[in-house]
mmCIF file of C-alpha atoms in Angstrom:
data_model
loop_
_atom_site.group_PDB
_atom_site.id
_atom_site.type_symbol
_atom_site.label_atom_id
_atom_site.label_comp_id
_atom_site.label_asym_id
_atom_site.label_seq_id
_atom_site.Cartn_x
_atom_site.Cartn_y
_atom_site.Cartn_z
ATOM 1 C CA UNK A 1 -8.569 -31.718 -32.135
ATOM 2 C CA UNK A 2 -10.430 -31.728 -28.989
ATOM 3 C CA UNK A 3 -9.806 -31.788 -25.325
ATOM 4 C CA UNK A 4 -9.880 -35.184 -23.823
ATOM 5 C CA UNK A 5 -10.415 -33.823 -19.958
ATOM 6 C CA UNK A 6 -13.074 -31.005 -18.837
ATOM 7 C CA UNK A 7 -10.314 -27.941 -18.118
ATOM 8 C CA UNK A 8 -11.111 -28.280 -14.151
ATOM 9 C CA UNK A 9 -9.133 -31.689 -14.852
ATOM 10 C CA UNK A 10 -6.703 -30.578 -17.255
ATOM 11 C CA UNK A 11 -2.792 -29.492 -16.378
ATOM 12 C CA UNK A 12 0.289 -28.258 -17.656
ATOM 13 C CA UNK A 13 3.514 -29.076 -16.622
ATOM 14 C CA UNK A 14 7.016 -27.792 -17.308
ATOM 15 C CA UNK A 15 8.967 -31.712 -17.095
ATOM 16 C CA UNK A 16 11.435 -31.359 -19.775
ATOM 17 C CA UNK A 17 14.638 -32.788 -18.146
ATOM 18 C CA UNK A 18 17.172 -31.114 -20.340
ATOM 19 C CA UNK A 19 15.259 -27.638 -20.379
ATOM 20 C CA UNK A 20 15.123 -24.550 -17.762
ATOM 21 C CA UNK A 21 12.172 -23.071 -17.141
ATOM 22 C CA UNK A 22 13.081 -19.903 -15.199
ATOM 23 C CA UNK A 23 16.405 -19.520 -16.253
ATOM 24 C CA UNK A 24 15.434 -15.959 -15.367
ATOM 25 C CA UNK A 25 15.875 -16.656 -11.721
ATOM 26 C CA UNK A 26 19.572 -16.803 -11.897
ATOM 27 C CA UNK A 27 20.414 -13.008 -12.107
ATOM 28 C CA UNK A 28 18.115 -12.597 -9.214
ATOM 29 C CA UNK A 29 19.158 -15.096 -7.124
ATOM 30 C CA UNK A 30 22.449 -14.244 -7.193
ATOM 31 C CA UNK A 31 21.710 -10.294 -6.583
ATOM 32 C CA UNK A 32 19.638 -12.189 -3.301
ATOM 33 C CA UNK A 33 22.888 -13.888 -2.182
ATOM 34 C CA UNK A 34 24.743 -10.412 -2.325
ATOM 35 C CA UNK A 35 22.029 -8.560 -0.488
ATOM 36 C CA UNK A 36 22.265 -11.582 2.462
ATOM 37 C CA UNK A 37 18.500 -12.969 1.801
ATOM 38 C CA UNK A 38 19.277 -16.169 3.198
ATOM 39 C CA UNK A 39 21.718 -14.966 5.923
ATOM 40 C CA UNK A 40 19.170 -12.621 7.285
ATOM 41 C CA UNK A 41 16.603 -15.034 7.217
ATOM 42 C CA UNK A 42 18.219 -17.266 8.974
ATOM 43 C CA UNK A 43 19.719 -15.096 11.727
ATOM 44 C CA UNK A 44 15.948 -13.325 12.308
ATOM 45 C CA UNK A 45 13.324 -16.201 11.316
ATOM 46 C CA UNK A 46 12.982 -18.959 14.398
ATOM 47 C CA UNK A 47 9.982 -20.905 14.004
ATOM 48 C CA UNK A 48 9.393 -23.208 16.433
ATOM 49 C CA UNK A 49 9.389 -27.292 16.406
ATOM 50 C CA UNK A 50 11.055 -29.075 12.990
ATOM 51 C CA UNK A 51 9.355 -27.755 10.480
ATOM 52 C CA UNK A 52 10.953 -24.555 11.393
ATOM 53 C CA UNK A 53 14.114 -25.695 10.763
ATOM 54 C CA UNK A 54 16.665 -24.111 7.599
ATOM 55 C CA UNK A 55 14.292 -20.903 7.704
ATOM 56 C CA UNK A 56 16.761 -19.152 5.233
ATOM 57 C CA UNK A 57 16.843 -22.133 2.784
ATOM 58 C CA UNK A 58 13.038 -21.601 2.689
ATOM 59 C CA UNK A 59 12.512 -18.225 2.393
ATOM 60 C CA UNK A 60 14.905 -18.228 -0.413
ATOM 61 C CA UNK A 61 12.567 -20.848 -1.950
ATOM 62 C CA UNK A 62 9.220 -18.757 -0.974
ATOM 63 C CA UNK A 63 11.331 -15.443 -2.712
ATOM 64 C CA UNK A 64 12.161 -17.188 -5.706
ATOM 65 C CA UNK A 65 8.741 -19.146 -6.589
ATOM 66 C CA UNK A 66 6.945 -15.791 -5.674
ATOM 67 C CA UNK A 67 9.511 -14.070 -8.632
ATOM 68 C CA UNK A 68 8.846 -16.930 -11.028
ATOM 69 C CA UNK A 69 4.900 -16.135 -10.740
ATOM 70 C CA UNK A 70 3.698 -19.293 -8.133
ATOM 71 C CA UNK A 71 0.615 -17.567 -5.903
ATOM 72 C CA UNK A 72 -0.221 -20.760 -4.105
ATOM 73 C CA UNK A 73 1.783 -23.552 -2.313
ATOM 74 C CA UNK A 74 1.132 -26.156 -4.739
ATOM 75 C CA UNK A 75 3.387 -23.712 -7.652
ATOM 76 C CA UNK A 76 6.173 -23.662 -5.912
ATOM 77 C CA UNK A 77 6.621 -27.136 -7.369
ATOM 78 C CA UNK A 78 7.866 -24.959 -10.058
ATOM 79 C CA UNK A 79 11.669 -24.771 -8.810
ATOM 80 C CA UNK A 80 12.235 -28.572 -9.262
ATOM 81 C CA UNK A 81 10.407 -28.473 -12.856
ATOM 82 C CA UNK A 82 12.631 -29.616 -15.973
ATOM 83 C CA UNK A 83 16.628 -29.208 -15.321
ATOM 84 C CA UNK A 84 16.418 -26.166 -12.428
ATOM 85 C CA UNK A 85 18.276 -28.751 -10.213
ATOM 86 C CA UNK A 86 21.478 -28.596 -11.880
ATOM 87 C CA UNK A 87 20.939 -24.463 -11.324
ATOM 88 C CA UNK A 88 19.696 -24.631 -8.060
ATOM 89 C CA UNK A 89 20.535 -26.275 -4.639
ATOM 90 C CA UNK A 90 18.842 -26.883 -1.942
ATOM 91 C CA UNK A 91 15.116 -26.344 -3.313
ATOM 92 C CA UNK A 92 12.560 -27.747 -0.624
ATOM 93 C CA UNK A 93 9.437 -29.787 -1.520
ATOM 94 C CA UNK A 94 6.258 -27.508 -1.772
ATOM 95 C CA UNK A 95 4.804 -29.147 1.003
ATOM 96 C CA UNK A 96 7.791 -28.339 2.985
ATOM 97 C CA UNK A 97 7.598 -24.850 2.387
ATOM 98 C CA UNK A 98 3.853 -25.230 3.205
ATOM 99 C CA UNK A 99 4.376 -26.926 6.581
ATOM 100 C CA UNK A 100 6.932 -24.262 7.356
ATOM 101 C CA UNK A 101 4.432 -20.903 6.283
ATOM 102 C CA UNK A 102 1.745 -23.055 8.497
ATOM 103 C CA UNK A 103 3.704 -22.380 11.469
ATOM 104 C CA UNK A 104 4.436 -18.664 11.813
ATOM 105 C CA UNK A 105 2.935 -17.467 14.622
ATOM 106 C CA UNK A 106 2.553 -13.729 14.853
ATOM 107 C CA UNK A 107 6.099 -13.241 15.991
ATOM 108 C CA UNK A 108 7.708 -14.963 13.545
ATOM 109 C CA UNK A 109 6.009 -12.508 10.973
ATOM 110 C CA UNK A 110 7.481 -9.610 12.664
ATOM 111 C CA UNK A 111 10.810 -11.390 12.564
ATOM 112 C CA UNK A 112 10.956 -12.145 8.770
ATOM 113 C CA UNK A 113 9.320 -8.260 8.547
ATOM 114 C CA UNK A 114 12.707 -7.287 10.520
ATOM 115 C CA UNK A 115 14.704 -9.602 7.750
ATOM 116 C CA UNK A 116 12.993 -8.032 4.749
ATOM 117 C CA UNK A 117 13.867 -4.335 6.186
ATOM 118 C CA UNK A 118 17.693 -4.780 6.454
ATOM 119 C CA UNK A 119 17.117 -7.364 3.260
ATOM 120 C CA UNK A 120 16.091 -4.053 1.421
ATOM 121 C CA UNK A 121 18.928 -1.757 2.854
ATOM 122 C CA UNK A 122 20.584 -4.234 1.347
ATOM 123 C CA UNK A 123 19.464 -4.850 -1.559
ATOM 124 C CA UNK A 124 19.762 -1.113 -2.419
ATOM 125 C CA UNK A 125 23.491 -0.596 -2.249
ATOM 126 C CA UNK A 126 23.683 -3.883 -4.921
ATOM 127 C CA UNK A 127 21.338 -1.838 -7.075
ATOM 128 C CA UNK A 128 20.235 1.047 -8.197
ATOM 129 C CA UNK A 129 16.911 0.628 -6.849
ATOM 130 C CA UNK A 130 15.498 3.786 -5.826
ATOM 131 C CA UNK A 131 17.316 6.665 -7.988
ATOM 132 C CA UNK A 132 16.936 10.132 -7.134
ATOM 133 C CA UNK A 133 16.647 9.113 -3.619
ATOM 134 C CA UNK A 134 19.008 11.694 -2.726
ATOM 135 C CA UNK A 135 16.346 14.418 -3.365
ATOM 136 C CA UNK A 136 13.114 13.294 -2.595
ATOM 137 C CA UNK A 137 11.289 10.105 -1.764
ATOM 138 C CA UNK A 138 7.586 9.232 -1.039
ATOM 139 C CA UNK A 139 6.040 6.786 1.457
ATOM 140 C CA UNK A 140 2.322 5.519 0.941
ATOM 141 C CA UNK A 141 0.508 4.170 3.567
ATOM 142 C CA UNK A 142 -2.651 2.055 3.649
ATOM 143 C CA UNK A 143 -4.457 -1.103 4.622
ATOM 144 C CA UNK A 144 -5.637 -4.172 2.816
ATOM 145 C CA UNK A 145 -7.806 -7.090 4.018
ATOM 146 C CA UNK A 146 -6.137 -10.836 2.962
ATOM 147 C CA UNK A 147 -9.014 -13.402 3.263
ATOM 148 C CA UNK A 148 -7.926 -16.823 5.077
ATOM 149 C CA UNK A 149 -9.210 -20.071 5.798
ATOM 150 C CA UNK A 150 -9.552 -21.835 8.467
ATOM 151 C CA UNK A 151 -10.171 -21.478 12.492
ATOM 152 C CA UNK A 152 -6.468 -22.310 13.403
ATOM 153 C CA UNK A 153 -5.199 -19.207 11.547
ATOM 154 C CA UNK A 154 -4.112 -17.047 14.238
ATOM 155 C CA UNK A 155 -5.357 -12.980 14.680
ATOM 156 C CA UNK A 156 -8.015 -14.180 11.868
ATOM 157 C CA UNK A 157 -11.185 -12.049 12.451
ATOM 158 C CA UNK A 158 -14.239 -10.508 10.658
ATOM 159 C CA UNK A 159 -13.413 -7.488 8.556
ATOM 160 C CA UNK A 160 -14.820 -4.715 5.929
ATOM 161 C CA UNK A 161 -13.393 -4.855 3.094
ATOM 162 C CA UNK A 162 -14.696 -3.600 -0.524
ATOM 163 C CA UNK A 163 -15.176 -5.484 -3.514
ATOM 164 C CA UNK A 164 -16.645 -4.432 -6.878
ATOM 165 C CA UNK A 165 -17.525 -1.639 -4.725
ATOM 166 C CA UNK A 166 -19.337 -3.143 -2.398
ATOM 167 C CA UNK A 167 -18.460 -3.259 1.344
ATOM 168 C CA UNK A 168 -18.359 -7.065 2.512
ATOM 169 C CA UNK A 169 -17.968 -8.358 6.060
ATOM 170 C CA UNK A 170 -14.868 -11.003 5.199
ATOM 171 C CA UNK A 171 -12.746 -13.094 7.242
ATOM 172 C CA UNK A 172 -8.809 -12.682 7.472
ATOM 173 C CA UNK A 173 -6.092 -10.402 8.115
ATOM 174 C CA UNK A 174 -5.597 -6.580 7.577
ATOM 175 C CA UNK A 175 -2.034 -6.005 6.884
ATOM 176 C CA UNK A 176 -0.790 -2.740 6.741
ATOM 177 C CA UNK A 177 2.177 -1.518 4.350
ATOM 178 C CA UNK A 178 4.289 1.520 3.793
ATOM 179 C CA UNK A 179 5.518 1.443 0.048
ATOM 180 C CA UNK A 180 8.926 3.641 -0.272
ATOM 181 C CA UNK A 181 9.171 5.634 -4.079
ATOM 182 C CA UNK A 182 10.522 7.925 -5.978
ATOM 183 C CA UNK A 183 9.959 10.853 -8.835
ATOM 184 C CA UNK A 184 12.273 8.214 -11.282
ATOM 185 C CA UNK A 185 11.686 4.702 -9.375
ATOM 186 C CA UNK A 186 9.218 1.445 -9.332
ATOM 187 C CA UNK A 187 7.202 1.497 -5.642
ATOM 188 C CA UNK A 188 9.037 -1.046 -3.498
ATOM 189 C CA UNK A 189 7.426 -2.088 0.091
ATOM 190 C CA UNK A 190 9.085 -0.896 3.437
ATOM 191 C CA UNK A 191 7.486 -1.609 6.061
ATOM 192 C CA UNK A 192 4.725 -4.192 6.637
ATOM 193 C CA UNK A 193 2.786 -5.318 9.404
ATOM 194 C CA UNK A 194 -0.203 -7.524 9.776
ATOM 195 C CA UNK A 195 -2.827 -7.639 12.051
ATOM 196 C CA UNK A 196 -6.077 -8.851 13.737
ATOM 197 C CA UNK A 197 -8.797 -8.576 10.387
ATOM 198 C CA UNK A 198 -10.905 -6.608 12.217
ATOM 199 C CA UNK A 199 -8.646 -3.728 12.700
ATOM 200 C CA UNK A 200 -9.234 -0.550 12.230
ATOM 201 C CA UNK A 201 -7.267 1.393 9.279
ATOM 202 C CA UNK A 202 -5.238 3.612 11.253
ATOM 203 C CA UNK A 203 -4.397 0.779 14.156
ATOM 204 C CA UNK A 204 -0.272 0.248 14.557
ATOM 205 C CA UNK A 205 0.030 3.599 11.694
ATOM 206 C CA UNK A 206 2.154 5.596 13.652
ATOM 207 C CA UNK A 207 4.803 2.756 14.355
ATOM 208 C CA UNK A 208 4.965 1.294 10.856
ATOM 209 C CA UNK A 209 5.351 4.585 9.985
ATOM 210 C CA UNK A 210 8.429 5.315 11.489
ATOM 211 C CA UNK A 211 9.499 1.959 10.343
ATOM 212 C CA UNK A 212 9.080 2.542 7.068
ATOM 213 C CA UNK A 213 11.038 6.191 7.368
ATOM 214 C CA UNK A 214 13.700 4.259 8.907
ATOM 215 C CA UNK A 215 14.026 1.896 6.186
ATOM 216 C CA UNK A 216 13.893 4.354 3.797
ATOM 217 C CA UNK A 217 16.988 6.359 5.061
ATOM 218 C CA UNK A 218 18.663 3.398 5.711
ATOM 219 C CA UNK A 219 18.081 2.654 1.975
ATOM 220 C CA UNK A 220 19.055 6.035 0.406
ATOM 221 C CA UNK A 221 16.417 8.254 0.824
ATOM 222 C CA UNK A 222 18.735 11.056 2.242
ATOM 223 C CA UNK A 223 16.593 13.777 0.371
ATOM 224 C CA UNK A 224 13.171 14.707 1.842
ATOM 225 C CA UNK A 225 10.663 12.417 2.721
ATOM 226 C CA UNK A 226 6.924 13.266 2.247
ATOM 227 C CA UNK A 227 4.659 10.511 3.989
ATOM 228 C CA UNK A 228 1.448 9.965 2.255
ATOM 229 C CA UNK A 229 -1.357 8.676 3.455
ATOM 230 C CA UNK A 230 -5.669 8.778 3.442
ATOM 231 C CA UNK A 231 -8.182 9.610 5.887
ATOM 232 C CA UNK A 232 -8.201 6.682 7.902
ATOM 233 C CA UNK A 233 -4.748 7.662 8.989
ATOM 234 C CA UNK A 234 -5.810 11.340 10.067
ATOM 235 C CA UNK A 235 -4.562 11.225 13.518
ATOM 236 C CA UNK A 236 -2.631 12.825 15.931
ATOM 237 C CA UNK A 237 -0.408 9.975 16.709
ATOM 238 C CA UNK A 238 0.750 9.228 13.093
ATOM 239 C CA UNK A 239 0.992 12.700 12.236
ATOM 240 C CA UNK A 240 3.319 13.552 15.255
ATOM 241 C CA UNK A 241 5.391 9.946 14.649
ATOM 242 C CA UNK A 242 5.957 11.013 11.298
ATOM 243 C CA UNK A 243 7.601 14.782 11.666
ATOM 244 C CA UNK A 244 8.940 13.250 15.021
ATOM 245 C CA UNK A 245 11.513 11.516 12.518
ATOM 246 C CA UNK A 246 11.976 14.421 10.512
ATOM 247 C CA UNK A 247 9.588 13.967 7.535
ATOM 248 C CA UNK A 248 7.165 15.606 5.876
ATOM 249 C CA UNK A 249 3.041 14.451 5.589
ATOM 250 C CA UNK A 250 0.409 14.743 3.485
ATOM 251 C CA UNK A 251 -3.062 13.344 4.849
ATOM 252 C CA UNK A 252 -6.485 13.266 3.378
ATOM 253 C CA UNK A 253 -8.514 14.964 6.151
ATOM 254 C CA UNK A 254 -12.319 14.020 7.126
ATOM 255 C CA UNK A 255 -14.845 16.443 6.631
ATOM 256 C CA UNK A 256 -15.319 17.085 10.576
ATOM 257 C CA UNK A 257 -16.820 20.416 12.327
ATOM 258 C CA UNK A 258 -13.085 21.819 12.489
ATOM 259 C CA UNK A 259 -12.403 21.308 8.822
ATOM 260 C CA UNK A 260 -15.599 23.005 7.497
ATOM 261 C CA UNK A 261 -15.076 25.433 9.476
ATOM 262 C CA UNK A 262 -11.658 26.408 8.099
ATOM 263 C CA UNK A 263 -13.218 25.728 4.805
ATOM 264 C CA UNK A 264 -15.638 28.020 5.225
ATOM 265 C CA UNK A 265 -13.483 31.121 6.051
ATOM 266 C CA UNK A 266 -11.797 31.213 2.877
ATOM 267 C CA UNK A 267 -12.849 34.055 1.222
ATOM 268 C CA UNK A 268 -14.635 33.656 -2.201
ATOM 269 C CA UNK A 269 -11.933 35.440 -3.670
ATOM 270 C CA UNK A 270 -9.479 32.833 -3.037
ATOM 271 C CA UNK A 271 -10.699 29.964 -4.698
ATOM 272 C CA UNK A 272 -9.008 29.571 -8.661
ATOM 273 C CA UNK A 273 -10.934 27.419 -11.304
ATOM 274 C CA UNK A 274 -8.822 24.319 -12.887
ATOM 275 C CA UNK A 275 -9.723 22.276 -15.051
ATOM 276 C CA UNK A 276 -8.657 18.772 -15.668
ATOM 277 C CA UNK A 277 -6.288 17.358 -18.470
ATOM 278 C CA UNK A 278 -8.702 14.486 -18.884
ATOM 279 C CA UNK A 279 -12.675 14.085 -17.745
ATOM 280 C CA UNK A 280 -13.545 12.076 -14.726
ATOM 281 C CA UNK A 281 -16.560 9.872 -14.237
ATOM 282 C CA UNK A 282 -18.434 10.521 -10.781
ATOM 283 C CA UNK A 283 -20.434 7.382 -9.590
ATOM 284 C CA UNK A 284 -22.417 9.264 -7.468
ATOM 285 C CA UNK A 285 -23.650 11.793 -9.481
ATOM 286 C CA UNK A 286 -23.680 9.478 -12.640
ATOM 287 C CA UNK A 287 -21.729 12.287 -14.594
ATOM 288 C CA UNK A 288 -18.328 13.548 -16.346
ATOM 289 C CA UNK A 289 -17.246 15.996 -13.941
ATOM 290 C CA UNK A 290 -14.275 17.728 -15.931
ATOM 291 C CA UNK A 291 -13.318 20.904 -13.810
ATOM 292 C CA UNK A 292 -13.112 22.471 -9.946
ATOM 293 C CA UNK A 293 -11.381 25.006 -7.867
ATOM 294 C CA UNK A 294 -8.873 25.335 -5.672
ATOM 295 C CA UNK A 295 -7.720 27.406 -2.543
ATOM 296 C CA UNK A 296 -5.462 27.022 0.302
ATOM 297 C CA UNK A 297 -5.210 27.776 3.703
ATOM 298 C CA UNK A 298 -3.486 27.612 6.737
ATOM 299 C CA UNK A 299 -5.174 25.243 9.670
ATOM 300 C CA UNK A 300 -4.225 24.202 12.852
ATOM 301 C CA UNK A 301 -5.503 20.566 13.552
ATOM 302 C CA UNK A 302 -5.928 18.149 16.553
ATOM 303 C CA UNK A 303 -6.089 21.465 18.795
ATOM 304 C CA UNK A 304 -7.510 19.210 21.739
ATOM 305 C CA UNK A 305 -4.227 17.444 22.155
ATOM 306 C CA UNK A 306 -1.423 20.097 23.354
ATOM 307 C CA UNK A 307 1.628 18.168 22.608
ATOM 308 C CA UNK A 308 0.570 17.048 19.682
ATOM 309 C CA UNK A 309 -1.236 20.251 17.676
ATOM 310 C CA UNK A 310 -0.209 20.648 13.896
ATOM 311 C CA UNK A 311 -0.212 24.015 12.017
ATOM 312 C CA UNK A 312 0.014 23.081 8.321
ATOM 313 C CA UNK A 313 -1.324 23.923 4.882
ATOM 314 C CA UNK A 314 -5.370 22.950 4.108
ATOM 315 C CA UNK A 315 -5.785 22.190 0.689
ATOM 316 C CA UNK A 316 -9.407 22.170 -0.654
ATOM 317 C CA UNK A 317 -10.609 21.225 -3.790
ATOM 318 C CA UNK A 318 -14.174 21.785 -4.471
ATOM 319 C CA UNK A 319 -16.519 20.807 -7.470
ATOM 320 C CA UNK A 320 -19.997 22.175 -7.996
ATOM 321 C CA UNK A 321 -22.747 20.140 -6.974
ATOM 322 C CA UNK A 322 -24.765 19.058 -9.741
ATOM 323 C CA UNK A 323 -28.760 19.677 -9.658
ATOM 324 C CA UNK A 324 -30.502 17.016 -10.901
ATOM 325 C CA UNK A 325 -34.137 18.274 -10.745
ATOM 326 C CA UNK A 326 -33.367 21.412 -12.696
ATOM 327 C CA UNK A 327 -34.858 19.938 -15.567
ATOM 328 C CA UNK A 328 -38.125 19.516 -13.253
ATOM 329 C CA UNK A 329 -38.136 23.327 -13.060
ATOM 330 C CA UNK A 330 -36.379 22.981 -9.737
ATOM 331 C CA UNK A 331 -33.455 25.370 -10.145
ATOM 332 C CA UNK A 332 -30.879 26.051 -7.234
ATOM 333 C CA UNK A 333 -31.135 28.962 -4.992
ATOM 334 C CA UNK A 334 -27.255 28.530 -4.273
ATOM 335 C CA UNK A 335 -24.262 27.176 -5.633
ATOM 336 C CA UNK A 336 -23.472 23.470 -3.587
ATOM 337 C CA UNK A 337 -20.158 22.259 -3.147
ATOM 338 C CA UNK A 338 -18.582 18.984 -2.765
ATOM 339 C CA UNK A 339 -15.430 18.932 -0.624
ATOM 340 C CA UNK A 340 -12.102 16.969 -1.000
ATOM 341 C CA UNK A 341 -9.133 18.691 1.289
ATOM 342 C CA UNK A 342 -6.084 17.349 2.543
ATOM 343 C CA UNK A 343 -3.748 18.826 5.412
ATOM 344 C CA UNK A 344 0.332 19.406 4.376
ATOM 345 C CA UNK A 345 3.645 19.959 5.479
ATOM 346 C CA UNK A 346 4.964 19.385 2.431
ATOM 347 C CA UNK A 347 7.514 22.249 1.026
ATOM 348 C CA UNK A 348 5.798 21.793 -2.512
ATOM 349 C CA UNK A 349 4.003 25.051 -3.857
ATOM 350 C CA UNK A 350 0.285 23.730 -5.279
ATOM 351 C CA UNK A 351 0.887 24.601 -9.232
ATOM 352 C CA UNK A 352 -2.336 25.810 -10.660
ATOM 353 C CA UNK A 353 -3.600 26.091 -14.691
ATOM 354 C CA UNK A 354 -6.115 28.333 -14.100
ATOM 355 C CA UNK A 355 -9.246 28.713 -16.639
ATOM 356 C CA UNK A 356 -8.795 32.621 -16.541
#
C-alpha cells in the first residue's frame, strides 16, 4: 500500500450521508439554546452591511465548529459533513461565516465580548459550572499576542511576543483575558478584550478587571474573590480597580528601589528554609535548584499616588545564588540572593514545611 498524493495534497473528509460526525454537539447545543447563545448574539452583535446579517445564526455556527475542534475557516465545513443536516438547522457556508468574522470592526468585538459575559451568567445557572463558587473563586489575568495577516486587519501592529523562549518582534493583536476558577472547577474565560499588538501588558487591566469581577459575581462567585495577576499588571490603577469592587489581589511585584528596600529590612531571623516537593530546573543558572526561604512582610506600595496607596502583605521568596567559579578557587565572600516577591491582600496564611 502506498500513498498515491504527497500528504501536502492529501485530505480527509467526513461525507458519509447516513452517518453523524459530531453527534456530540447535540447536548451542547441544546445547553447553548437554554443559556440564550443565539438570542444574545443577536440582540448585542450588529455588524455592518449584509454580511452582517443573522449574527446569532453565525455565532452559533462559529461556537459549535470551535467545540467540534475546526481552528480555521475552511473546518467549519465540518457542520454540513455526513447527515449533521437532519440534526442541525440553519448551518451557514464556511465562507459565510468567513465574510462575516472579516467584518468586525473593533466595536463589534466588544459587542460579542458583552454577549459572551451575560452568555456565561447564563450558562452557569444551566450548569454546574463553577462549584464551590460560593466560597472562593480566582481570576487570572494576562496578555497574549495573536499573529494576523494582512494590512486591512484593523488595530494590527508590531508586538513582543516570546517563542521557544525567544523574544520576537511579531505582527497582530494583544488580547487580554481574565479567566474566572475555582479550588473544584475547569478555568473558564470572563472577560476579554483585544487590542492594538503593540500594547503594553498592563494597557485596559484595570477595566477588564472589573469586568471580569463583575462577571464572576454575576456567575456565582458570591464567596471571595482573589485577583491574580504578574508583574506587568503591578500598578496602581489595577490594584485600586480591583479592591474598588470588593476583591482581593495578588500581584507579582518588580524588583524596584522600594521593593528591595522592604526586602532588605527583614531581619535574618525571619526568613524559614522550604524545600520543594519536586526539583526545579533553572535556565539561567543551568542547575536543579530544589530548595529556598521564605519571609513576609508588611509594605506599603505606590506611596507617590495618595488616593491610591496600598498597605498589604510582601511575600519574598529567595534562593541562594549559585557560584560558578568556586571550582576556579573563587569562593564567595557573601551569601547572594535571587529575589521573587509578590504583594497580597489575600486573607490566606502562607503555609510553610520548614527544613528544621
Amino acid at each position: 500500500m502506498q500513498l498515491l498524493h504527497t500528504l501536502s495534497k492529501t485530505r480527509a473528509a467526513f461525507d458519509d450521508p447516513n452517518l453523524v460526525s459530531h453527534a456530540g454537539l447535540v447536548p451542547l447545543a441544546a445547553l447553548a439554546e437554554r443559556a440564550g447563545l443565539r438570542d444574545l448574539a443577536a440582540a448585542h452583535v450588529r455588524p455592518g452591511g449584509d454580511r452582517g446579517a443573522n449574527a446569532g445564526l453565525k455565532v452559533a455556527c462559529l461556537a459549535a465548529g470551535m467545540a467540534a475542534g475546526a481552528d480555521s475557516i475552511d473546518d467549519m465545513d465540518l457542520l454540513r459533513h455526513g447527515a449533521m443536516e437532519t440534526l442541525f438547522g440553519g448551518v451557514r457556508a464556511p465562507s459565510t461565516l468567513g465574510s462575516f468574522l472579516r467584518s468586525f470592526t473593533w466595536g463589534n468585538v466588544s459587542q460579542l465580548n458583552k454577549a459572551h459575559r451575560e452568555f456565561l451568567a447564563n450558562l452557569t445557572r444551566e450548569a454546574p459550572l463553577l462549584p464551590g463558587a460560593g466560597t472562593l473563586a480566582f481570576i487570572d489575568i494576562d496578555s497574549t499576542q495573536k499573529r494576523v495577516f494582512g494590512y486591512g486587519k484593523q488595530g494590527a501592529r508590531f508586538g513582543h511576543t516570546k517563542i521557544q523562549g525567544k523574544s520576537l518582534l511579531v505582527k497582530g493583536l494583544n488580547a487580554l483575558a481574565g479567566v474566572i476558577s475555582t479550588p473544584l472547577s475547569a478555568p473558564v474565560i470572563g472577560a476579554v478584550r483585544l487590542r492594538g499588538g503593540n500594547a503594553t501588558s498592563g494597557r485596559g487591566a484595570a477595566s477588564l478587571a472589573k469586568e471580569a469581577i463583575g462577571t464572576a459575581r454575576a456567575g456565582g462567585c458570591t464567596g471571595l474573590i482573589v485577583v491574580r495577576l504578574d508583574s506587568g499588571y503591578y500598578s496602581a490603577a489595577a490594584i485600586s480597580a480591583i479592591r474598588s469592587v470588593g476583591a482581593r489581589f495578588s500581584v507579582t511585584v518588580p524588583m524596584n528601589a522600594s521593593i528591595l528596600a522592604a526586602i532588605a529590612a527583614i531581619p535574618d531571623d525571619a526568613w524559614t528554609p522550604i524545600r520543594y516537593p519536586r526539583a526545579i530546573w533553572d535556565d539561567q543558572l543551568q542547575a536543579w535548584i530544589s530548595d529556598a526561604e521564605v519571609a513576609e512582610a508588611g509594605c506599603t506600595a505606590f506611596t507617590s499616588k495618595k488616593n491610591q496607596r496600598v498597605t498589604a502583605r510582601l511575600i519574598v521568596r529567595r534562593v541562594r545564588d549559585q557560584n560558578n567559579r568556586a571550582a576556579q578557587g573563587q569562593g564567595e565572600l557573601f551569601p547572594a540572593w535571587r529575589y521573587h516577591a509578590m504583594l497580597t491582600d489575600s486573607p490566606f496564611e502562607l503555609a510553610i514545611s520548614s527544613l528544621n
